[in-house]
Tab-separated table of C-alpha atoms in Angstrom:
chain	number	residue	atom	x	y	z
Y	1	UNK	CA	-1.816	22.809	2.782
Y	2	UNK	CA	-3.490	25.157	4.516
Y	3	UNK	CA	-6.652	24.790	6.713
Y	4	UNK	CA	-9.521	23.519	4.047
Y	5	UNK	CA	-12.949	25.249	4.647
Y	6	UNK	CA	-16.156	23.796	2.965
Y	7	UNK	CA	-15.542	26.899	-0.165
Y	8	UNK	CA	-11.712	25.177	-0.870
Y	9	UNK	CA	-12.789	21.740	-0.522
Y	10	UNK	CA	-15.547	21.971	-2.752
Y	11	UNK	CA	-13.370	23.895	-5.468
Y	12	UNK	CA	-10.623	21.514	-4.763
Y	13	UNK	CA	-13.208	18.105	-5.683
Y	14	UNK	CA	-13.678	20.443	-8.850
Y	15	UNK	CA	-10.769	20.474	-9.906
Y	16	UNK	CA	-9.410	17.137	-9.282
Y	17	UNK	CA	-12.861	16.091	-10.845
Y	18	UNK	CA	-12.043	16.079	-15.127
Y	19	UNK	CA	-8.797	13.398	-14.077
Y	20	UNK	CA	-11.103	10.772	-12.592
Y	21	UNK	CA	-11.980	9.483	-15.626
Y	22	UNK	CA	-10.899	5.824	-17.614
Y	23	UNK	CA	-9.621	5.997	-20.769
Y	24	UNK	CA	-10.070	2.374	-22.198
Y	25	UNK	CA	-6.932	2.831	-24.581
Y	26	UNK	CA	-4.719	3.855	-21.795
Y	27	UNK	CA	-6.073	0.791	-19.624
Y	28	UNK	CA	-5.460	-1.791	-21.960
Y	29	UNK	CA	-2.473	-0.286	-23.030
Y	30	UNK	CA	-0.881	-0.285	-19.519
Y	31	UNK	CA	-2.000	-4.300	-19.357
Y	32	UNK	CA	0.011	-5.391	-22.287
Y	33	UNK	CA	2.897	-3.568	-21.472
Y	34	UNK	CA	2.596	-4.841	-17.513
Y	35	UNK	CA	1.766	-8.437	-18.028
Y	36	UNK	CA	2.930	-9.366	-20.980
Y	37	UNK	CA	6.851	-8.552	-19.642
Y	38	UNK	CA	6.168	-9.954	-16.314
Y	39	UNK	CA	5.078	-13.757	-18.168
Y	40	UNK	CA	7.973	-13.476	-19.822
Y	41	UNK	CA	10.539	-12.634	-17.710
Y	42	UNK	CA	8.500	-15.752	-15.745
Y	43	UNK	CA	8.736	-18.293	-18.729
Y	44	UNK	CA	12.700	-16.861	-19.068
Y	45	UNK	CA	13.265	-17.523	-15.656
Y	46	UNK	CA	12.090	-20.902	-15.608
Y	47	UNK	CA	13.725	-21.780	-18.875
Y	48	UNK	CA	17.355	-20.600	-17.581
Y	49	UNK	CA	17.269	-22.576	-14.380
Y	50	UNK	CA	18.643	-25.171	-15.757
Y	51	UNK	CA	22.122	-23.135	-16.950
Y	52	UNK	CA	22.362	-20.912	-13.860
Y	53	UNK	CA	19.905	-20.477	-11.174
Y	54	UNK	CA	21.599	-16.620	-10.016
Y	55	UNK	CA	20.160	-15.967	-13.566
Y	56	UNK	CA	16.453	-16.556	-12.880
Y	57	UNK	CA	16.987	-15.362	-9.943
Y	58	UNK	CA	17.749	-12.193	-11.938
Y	59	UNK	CA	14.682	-12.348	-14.028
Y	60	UNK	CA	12.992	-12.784	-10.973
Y	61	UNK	CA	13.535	-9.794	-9.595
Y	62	UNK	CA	12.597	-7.772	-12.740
Y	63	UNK	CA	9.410	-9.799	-13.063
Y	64	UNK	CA	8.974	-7.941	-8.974
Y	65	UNK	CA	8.834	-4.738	-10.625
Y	66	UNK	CA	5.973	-5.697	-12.984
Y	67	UNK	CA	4.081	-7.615	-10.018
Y	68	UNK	CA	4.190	-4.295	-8.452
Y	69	UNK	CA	2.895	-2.415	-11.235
Y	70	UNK	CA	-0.040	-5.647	-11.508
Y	71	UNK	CA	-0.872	-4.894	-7.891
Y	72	UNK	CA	-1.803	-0.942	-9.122
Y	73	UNK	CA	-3.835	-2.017	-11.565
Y	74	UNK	CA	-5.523	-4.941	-9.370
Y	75	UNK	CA	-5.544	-1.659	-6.659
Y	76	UNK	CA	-7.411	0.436	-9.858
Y	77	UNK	CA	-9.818	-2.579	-10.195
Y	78	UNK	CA	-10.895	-2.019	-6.821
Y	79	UNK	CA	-11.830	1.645	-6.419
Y	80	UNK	CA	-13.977	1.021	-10.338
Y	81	UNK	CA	-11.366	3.761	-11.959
Y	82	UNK	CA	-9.550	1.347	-14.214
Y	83	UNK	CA	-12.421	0.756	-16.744
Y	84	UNK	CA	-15.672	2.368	-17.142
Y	85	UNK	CA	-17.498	-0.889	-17.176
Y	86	UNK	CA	-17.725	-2.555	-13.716
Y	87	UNK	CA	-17.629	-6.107	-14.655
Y	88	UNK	CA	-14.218	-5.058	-16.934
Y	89	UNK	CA	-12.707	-4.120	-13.434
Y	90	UNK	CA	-14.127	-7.094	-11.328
Y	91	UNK	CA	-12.910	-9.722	-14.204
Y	92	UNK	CA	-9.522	-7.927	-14.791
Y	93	UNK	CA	-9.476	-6.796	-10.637
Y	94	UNK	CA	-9.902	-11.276	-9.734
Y	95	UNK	CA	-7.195	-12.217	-12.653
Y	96	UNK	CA	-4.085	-9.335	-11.090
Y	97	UNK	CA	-5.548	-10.206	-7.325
Y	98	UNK	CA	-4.943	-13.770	-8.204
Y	99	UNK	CA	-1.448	-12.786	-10.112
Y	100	UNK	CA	-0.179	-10.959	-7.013
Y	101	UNK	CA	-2.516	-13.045	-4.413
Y	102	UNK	CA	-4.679	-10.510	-3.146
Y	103	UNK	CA	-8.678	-11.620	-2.804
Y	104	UNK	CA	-10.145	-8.980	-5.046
Y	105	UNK	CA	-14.051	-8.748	-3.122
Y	106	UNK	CA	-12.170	-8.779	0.458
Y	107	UNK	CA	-9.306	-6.382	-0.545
Y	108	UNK	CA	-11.694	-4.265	-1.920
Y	109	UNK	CA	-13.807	-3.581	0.855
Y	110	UNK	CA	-11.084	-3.085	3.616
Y	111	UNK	CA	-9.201	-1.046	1.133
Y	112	UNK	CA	-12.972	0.994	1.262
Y	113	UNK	CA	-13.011	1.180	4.414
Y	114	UNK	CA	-8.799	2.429	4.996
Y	115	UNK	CA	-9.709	5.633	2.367
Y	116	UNK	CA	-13.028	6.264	4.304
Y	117	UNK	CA	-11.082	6.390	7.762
Y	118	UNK	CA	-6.867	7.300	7.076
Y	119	UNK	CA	-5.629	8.837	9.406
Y	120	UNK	CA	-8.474	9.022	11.751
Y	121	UNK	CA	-7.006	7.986	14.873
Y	122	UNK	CA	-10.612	6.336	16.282
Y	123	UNK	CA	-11.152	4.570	13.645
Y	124	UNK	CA	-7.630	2.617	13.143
Y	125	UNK	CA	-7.135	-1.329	12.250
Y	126	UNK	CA	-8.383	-2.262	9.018
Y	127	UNK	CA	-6.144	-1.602	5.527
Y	128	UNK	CA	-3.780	0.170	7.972
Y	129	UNK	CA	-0.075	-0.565	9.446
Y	130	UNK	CA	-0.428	-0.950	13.072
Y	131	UNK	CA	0.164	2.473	14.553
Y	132	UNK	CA	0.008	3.474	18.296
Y	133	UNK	CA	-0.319	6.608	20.012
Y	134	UNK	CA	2.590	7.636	23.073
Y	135	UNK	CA	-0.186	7.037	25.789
Y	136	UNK	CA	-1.725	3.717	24.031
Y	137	UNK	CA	1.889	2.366	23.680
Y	138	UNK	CA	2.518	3.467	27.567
Y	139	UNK	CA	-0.971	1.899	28.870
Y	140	UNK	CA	0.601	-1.727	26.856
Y	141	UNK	CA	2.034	-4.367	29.209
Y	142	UNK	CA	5.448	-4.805	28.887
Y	143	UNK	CA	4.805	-8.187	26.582
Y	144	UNK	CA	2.533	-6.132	24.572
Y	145	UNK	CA	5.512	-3.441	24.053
Y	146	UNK	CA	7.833	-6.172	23.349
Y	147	UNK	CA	5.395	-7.512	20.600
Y	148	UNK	CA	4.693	-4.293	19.640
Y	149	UNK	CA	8.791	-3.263	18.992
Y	150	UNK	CA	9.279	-7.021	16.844
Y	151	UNK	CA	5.915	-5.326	14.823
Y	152	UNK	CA	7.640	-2.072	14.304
Y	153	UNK	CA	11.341	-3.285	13.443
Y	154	UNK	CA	12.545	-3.299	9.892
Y	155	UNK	CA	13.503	-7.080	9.147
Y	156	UNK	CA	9.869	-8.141	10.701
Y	157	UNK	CA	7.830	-5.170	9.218
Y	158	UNK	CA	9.632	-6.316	5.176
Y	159	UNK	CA	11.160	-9.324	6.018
Y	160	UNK	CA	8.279	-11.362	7.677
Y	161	UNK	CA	5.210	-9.376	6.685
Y	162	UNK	CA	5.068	-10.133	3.133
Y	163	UNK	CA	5.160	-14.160	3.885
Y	164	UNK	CA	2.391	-12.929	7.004
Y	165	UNK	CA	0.153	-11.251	3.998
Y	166	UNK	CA	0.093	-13.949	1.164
Y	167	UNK	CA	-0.111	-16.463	3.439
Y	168	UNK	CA	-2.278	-15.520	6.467
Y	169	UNK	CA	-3.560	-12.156	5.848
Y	170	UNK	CA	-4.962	-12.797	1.908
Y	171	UNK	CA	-6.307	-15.818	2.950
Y	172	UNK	CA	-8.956	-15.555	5.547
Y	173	UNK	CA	-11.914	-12.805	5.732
Y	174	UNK	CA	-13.283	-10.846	8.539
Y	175	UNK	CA	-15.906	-12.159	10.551
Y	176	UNK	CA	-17.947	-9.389	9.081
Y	177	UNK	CA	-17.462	-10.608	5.583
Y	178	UNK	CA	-20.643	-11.176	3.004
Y	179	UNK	CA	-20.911	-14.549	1.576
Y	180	UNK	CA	-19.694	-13.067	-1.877
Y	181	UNK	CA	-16.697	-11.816	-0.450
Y	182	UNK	CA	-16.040	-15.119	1.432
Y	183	UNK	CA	-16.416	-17.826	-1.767
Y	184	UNK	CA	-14.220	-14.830	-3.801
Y	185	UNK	CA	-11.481	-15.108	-1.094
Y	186	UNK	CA	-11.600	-19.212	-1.392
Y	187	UNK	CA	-11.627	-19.110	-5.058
Y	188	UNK	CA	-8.385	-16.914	-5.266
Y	189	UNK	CA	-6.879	-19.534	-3.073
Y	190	UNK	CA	-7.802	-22.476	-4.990
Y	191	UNK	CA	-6.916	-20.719	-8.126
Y	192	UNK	CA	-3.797	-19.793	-6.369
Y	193	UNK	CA	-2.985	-23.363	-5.330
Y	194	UNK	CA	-3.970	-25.189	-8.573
Y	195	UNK	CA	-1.243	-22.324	-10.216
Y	196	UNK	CA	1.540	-23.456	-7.830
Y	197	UNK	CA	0.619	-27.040	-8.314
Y	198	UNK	CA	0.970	-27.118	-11.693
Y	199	UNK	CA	4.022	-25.205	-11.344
Y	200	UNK	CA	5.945	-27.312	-9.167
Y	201	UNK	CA	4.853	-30.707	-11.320
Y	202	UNK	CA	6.438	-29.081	-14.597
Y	203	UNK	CA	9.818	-27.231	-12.558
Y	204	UNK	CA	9.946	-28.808	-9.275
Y	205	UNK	CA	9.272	-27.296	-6.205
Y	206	UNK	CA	13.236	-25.449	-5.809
Y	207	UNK	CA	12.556	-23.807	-9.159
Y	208	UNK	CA	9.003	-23.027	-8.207
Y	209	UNK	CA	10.805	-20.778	-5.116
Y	210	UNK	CA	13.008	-19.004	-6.885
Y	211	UNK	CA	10.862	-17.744	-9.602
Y	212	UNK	CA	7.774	-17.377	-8.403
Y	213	UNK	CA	8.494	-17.435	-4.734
Y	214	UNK	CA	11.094	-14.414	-4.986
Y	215	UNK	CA	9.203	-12.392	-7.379
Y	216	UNK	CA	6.070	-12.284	-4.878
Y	217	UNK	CA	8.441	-11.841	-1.503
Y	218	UNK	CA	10.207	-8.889	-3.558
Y	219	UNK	CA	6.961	-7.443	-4.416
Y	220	UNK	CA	5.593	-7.781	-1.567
Y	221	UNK	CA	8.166	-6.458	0.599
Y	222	UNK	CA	8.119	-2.996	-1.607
Y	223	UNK	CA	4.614	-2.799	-1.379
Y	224	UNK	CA	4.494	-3.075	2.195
Y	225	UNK	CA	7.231	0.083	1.965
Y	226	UNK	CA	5.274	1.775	-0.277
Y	227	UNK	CA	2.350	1.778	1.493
Y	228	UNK	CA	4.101	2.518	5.135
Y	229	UNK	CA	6.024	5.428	3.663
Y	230	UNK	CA	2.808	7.165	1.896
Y	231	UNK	CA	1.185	7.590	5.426
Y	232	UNK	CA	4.040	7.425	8.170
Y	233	UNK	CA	6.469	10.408	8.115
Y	234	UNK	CA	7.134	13.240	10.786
Y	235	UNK	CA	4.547	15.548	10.549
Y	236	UNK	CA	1.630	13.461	8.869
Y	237	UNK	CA	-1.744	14.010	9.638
Y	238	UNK	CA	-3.873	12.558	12.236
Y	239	UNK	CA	-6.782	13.361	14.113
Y	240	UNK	CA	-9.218	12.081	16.336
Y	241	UNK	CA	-12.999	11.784	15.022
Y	242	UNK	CA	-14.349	14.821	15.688
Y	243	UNK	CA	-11.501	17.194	14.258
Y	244	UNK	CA	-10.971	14.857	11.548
Y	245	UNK	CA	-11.355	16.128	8.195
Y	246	UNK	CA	-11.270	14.330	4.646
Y	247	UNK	CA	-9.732	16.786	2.544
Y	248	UNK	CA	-6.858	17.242	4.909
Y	249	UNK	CA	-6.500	13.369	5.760
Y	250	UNK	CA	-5.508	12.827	2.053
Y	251	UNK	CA	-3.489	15.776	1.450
Y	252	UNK	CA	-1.657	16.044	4.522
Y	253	UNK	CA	-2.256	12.744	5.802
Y	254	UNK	CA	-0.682	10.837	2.494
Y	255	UNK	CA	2.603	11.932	0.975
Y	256	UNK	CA	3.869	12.780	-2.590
Y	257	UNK	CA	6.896	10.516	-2.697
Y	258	UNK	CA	8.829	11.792	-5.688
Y	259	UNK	CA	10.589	8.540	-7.078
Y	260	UNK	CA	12.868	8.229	-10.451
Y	261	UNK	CA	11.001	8.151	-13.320
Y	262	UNK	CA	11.736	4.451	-14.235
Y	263	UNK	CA	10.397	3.893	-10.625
Y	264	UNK	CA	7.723	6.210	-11.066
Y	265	UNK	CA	6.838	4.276	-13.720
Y	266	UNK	CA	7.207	0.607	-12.631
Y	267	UNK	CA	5.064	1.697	-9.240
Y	268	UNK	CA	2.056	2.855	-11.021
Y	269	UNK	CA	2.677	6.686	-9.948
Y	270	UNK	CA	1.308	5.690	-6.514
Y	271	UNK	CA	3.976	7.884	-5.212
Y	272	UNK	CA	1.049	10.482	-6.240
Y	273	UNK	CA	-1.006	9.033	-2.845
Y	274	UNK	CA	-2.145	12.517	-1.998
Y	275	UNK	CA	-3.923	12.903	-5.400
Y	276	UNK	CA	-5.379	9.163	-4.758
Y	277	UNK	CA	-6.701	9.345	-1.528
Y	278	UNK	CA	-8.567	12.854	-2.469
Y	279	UNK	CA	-10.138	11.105	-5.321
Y	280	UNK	CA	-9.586	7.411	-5.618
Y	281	UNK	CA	-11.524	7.624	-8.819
Y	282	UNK	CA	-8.514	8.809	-10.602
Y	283	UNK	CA	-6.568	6.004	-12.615
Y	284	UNK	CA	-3.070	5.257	-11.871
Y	285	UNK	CA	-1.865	6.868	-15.418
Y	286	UNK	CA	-3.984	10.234	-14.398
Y	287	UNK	CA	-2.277	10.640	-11.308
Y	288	UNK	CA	0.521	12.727	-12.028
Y	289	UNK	CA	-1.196	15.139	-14.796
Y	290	UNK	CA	-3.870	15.953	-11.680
Y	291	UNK	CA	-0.967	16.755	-9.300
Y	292	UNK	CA	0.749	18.965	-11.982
Y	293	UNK	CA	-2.349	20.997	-12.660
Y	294	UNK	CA	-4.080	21.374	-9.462
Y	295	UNK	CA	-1.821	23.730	-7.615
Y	296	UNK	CA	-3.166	23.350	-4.215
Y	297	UNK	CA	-1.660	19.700	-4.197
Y	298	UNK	CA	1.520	20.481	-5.379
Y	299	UNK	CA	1.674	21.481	-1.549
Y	300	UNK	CA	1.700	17.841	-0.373
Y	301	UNK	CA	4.801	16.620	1.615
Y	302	UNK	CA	7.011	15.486	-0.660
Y	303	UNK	CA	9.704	12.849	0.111
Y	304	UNK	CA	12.321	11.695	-2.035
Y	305	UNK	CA	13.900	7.995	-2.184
Y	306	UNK	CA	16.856	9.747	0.002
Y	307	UNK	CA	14.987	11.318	2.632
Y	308	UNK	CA	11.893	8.690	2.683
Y	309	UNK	CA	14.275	5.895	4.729
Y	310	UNK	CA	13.947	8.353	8.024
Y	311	UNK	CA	10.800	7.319	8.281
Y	312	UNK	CA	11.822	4.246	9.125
Y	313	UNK	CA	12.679	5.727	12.804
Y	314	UNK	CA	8.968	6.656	13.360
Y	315	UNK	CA	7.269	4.406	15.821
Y	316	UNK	CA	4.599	6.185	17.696
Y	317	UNK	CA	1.876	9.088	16.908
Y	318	UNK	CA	2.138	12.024	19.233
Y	319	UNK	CA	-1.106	13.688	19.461
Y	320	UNK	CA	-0.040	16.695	21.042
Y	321	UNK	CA	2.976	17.391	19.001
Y	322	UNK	CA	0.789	16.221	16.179
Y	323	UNK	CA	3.857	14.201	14.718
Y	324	UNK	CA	5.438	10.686	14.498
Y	325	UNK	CA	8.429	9.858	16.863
Y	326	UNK	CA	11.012	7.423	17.794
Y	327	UNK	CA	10.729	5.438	21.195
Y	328	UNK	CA	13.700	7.092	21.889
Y	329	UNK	CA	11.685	10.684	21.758
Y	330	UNK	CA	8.883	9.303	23.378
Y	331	UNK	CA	10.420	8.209	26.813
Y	332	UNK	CA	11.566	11.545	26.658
Y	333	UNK	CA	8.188	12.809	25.968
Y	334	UNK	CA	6.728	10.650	28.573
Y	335	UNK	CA	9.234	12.029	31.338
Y	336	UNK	CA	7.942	15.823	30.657
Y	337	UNK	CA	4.882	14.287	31.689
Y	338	UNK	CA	6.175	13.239	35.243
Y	339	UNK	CA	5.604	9.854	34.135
Y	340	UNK	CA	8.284	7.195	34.268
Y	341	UNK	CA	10.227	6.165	31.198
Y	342	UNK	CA	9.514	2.665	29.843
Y	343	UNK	CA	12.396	0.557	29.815
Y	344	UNK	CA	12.926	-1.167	26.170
C-alpha cells in the first residue's frame, strides 16, 4: 500500500466502516456449527478409546480444527464485534476462553494493548512473539543469544510454546492487572481444573491426554503459527514511535494469508489479519466480504500456505533494510558494519 496521508486514512476507516457490524443470526449460527461438532467429535473420541486409541486420536485432531475456530470467536468476544450486546460477548467470550484456556478479562486487555502498538518497534512485549532488532540481538550476551536462538527455533517456538501458554502464560496476570481481571484469570483456572478433574475420574487420566490433551496442543501449536506468520514475513512493517503509523501497521504490518477454503473456513478467516487489525470491530464472518470490496486492501501482502513456511527463516528485524532476516544475513549485515560477526 502506498504511503497513507490523513485524506486516505480517513476514506479508508469509511469504507471498512459498514463491515464492522454483528449480525446476531450469523453469530449464533457460527456457535452451533463450531461447538456443537467439536463436543462431539470429544464425546466420540472418548467413547472409541476403548476399541482403538489411534482412532480418538483421530477425532482428536478434527476436534483441533474446531478449537481453533472457538479461539476466533473467544478472539471476537474480546474486541465486542461478536454480538452487539456486551454482556452476550463477555458470557460467550469466558465459556470459549475457558474451552480453549485463555482468561477472557486478561487476554482481552493485552490483546488491546498488541492492536494499539503492532509493529511499533518501542513499544514491543505484550500480545507479541519475541522479536529483536540486528543491533538489540548484537548488544545480547552470548547466553542471552543462545536463549534467544532455543526462542526462535521451530520445535521450541510450536513444540514447547503451546504447553508454555496453557500452562504458564494463561495462568498468571501482569503485575499491572485490575482486580477484575485477576479473580477472571483464577476462575478460568478453577473452571479449567474442575473440567479436567471430572474428566480424568470418568476416562482416566491416559484417555484424558489423548483427547483433550492433543486437541489443545494441536490447537495451540497452529495458533501460535497463525499468529507468527500474520506479522513476521520479509518485508513487514515496523517502525519506531515517531514514524509509526496505524493505518500502515495493519495493512503492511499484518499479512493476508490466503489459505484453502476448508482452512479458511475452520480458522475463522483470520488469514484476513490486515482487514482485522485496521478495524478489529469487524466479525470474523465479515472479514473477507471487507477485503473483497475495499480495494485499497486487496494490496496487503499476501502469502499462501506454500510460500508462508519461509518465514520460518526470519529471526531478526533490520531497521535499515526495513525487513526480517536470517542470522545467517545478519552476521553478514553486521560485518558491513565493521563490526565482528557473532559466532552461533
Amino acid at each position: 500500500m502506498a504511503h497513507t496521508d490523513a485524506e486516505k486514512t480517513k476514506q479508508l476507516r469509511k469504507d471498512v466502516a459498514p463491515f464492522a457490524k454483528s449480525e446476531m443470526s450469523k453469530s449464533v449460527q457460527q456457535l452451533f456449527n463450531t461447538l456443537a461438532p467439536m463436543i462431539v467429535l470429544w464425546a466420540l473420541a472418548f467413547y472409541v478409546m476403548q476399541y482403538s486409541p489411534w482412532l480418538s486420536v483421530l477425532c482428536s485432531v478434527f476436534a483441533a480444527g474446531f478449537l481453533i475456530r472457538t479461539f476466533i470467536i473467544f478472539h471476537d468476544c474480546t474486541h465486542g464485534s461478536f454480538f452487539k450486546n456486551k454482556k452476550a460477548n463477555d458470557i460467550v467470550g469466558f465459556i470459549t476462553g475457558t474451552l480453549t484456556s485463555f482468561p477472557y478479562e486478561k487476554w482481552k486487555r493485552e490483546h488491546s494493548i498488541h492492536h494499539a502498538t503492532s509493529s511499533n518497534l518501542d513499544k514491543r512485549g505484550i500480545g507479541d512473539i519475541d522479536m529483536l532488532t540486528v543491533d538489540e540481538y548484537i548488544e545480547k550476551s552470548k547466553l542471552g543469544r543462545i536463549g534467544y536462538r532455543l526462542y526462535r527455533n521451530p520445535i521450541v517456538m510450536f513444540g514447547l510454546g503451546p504447553l508454555y501458554m496453557v500452562l504458564v502464560l494463561n495462568r498468571f496476570n501482569r503485575s499491572d492487572a485490575r482486580k477484575k481481571e485477576r479473580i477472571n484469570t483464577h476462575l478460568t483456572t478453577l473452571t479449567l481444573i474442575a473440567i479436567c478433574a471430572i474428566l480424568i475420574y470418568a476416562f482416566g487420566w491416559q484417555a484424558f491426554l489423548l483427547v483433550y490433551g492433543v486437541t489443545l496442543f494441536i490447537a495451540g501449536s497452529l495458533g501460535i503459527w497463525l499468529f507468527y506468520i500474520q506479522h513476521t514475513y520479509e518485508d513487514s512493517y515496523f517502525e519506531y514511535e515517531e514514524d509509526w503509523d496505524y493505518v500502515k501497521a495493519a495493512v503492511e504490518g499484518s499479512s493476508y494469508y490466503k489459505l484453502p477454503k476448508i482452512l479458511q473456513w475452520i480458522t475463522g478467516n483470520i488469514g484476513f489479519h490486515h482487514v482485522h487489525h485496521l478495524s478489529p470491530r469487524i466479525p470474523n464472518y465479515h472479514l473477507e466480504a471487507a477485503h473483497e470490496n475495499v480495494k485499497p486492501l486487496q494490496h496487503a501482502t499476501t502469502i499462501t500456505l506454500k510460500t508462508s513456511f519461509e518465514s520460518i527463516r526470519f529471526k531478526l528485524y533490520d531497521p535499515d533494510s526495513k525487513k526480517f532476516v536470517t542470522f545467517k544475513e545478519a552476521n553478514a549485515l553486521i560485518a558491513l558494519r565493521n563490526k565482528k560477526p557473532i559466532q552461533a
